[in-house]
Short mmCIF file of C-alpha atoms in Angstrom, two decimals:
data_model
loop_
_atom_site.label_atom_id
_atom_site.label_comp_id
_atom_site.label_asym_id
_atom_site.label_seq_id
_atom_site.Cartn_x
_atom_site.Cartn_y
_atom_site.Cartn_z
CA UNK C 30 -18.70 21.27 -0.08
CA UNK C 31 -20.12 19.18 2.41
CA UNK C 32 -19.41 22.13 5.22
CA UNK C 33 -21.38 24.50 2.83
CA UNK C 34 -24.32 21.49 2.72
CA UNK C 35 -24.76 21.22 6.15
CA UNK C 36 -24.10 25.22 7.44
CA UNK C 37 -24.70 29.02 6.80
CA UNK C 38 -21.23 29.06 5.25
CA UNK C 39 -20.94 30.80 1.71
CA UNK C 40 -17.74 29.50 0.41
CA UNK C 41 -15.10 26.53 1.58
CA UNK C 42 -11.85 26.92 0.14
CA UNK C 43 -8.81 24.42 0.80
CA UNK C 44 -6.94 26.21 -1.67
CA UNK C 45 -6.31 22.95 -3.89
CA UNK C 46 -9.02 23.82 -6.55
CA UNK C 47 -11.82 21.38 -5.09
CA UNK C 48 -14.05 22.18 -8.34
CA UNK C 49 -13.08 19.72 -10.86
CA UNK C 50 -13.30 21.08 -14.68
CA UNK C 51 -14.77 19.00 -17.17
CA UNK C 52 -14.67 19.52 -20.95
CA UNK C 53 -17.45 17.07 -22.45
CA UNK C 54 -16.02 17.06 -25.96
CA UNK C 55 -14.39 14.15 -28.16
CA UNK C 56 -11.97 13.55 -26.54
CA UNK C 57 -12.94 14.45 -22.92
CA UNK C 58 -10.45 16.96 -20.62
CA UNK C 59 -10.71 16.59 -16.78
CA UNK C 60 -8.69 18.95 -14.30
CA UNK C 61 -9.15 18.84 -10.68
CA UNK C 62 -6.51 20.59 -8.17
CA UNK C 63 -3.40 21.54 -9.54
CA UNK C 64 -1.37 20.49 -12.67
CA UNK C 65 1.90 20.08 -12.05
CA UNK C 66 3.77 23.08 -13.06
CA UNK C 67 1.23 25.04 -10.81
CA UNK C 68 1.86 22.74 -7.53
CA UNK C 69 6.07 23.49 -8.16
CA UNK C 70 4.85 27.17 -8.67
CA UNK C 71 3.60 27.35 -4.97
CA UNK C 72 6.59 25.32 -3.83
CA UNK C 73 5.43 22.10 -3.15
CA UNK C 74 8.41 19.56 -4.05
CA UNK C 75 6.00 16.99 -6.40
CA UNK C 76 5.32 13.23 -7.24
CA UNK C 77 3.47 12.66 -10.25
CA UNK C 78 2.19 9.25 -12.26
CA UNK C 79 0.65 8.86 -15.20
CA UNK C 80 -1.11 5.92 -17.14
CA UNK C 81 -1.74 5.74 -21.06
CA UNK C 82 -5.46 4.75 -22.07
CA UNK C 83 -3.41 2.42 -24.43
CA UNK C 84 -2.65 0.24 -21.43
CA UNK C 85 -6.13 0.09 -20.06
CA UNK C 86 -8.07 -3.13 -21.17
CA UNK C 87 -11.48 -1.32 -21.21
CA UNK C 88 -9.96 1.26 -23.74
CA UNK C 89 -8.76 -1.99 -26.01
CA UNK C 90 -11.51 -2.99 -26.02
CA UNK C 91 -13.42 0.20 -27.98
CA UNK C 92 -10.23 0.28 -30.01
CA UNK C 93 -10.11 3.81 -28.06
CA UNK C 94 -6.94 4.32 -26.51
CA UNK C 95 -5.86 7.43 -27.03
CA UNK C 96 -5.38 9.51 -23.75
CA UNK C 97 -4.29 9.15 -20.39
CA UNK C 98 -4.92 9.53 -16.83
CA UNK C 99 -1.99 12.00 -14.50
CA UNK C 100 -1.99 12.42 -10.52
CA UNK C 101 0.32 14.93 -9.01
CA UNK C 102 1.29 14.69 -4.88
CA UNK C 103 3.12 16.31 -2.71
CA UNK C 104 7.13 14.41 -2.66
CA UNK C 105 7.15 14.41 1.23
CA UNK C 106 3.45 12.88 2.02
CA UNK C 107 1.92 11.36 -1.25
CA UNK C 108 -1.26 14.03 -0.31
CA UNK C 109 -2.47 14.00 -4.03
CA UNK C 110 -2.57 17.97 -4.81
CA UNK C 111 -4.59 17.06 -8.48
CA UNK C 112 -5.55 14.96 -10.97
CA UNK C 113 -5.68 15.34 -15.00
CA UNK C 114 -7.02 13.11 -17.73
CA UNK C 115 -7.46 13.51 -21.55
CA UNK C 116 -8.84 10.68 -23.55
CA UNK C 117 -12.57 9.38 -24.31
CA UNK C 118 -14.52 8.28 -21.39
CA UNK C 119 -11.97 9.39 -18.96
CA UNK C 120 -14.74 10.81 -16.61
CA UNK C 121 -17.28 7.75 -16.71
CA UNK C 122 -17.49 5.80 -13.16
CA UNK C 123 -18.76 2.19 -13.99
CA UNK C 124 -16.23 -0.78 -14.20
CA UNK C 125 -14.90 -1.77 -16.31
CA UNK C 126 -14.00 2.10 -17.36
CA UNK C 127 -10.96 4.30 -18.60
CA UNK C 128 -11.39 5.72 -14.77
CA UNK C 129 -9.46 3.01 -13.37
CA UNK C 130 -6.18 3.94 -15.18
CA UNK C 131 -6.43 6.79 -12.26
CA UNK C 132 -5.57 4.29 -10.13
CA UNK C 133 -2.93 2.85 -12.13
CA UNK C 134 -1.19 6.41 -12.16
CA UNK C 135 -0.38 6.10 -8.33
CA UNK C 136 1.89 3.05 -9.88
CA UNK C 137 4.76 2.11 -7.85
CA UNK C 138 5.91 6.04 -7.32
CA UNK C 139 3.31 5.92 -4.26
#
């Protein structure tokens, strides 16, 4: 994105899906890269970790802890090919949030 910023370029494509997708409803659906199943489809040999909401303190805490937060790498490098997360809140960036359980996906796989 930044290349298309600063350049006459049209399009940048690093063929991992660099658009995220967002569905704003109750609960919230996030996609950005690939899921799983579509990172074995194009033969990458695949990590993935995933966090429940119901383990995240802020999500307690609004008795709201439904949901969860999945990353997906690459086996041989840890390069994170995507990132999914269902669950209310999952795409809000303040602290404390449901966004840190993204970090607590990586887990001890990574």
């Amino acid at each position: 994105m930044v290349q298309v910023i600063f350049s006459n370029a049209a399009t940048v494509n690093s063929g991992l899906g660099d658009i995220p997708a967002i569905c704003f409803t109750d609960s919230e659906i996030v996609s950005a890269g690939l899921s799983p199943a579509e990172a074995q489809a194009q033969g990458y040999e695949i990590r993935t970790g995933q966090f429940p909401f119901s383990a995240n303190g802020r999500a307690m805490t609004m008795v709201s802890e439904e949901g969860f937060v999945r990353v997906v790498a690459r086996a041989d490098t840890n390069l994170v090919l995507g990132l999914q997360a269902v669950g209310a809140g999952g795409t809000i960036h303040a602290h404390p949030t449901r966004s840190e359980a993204g970090t607590e996906g990586f887990g001890e796989r990574f």
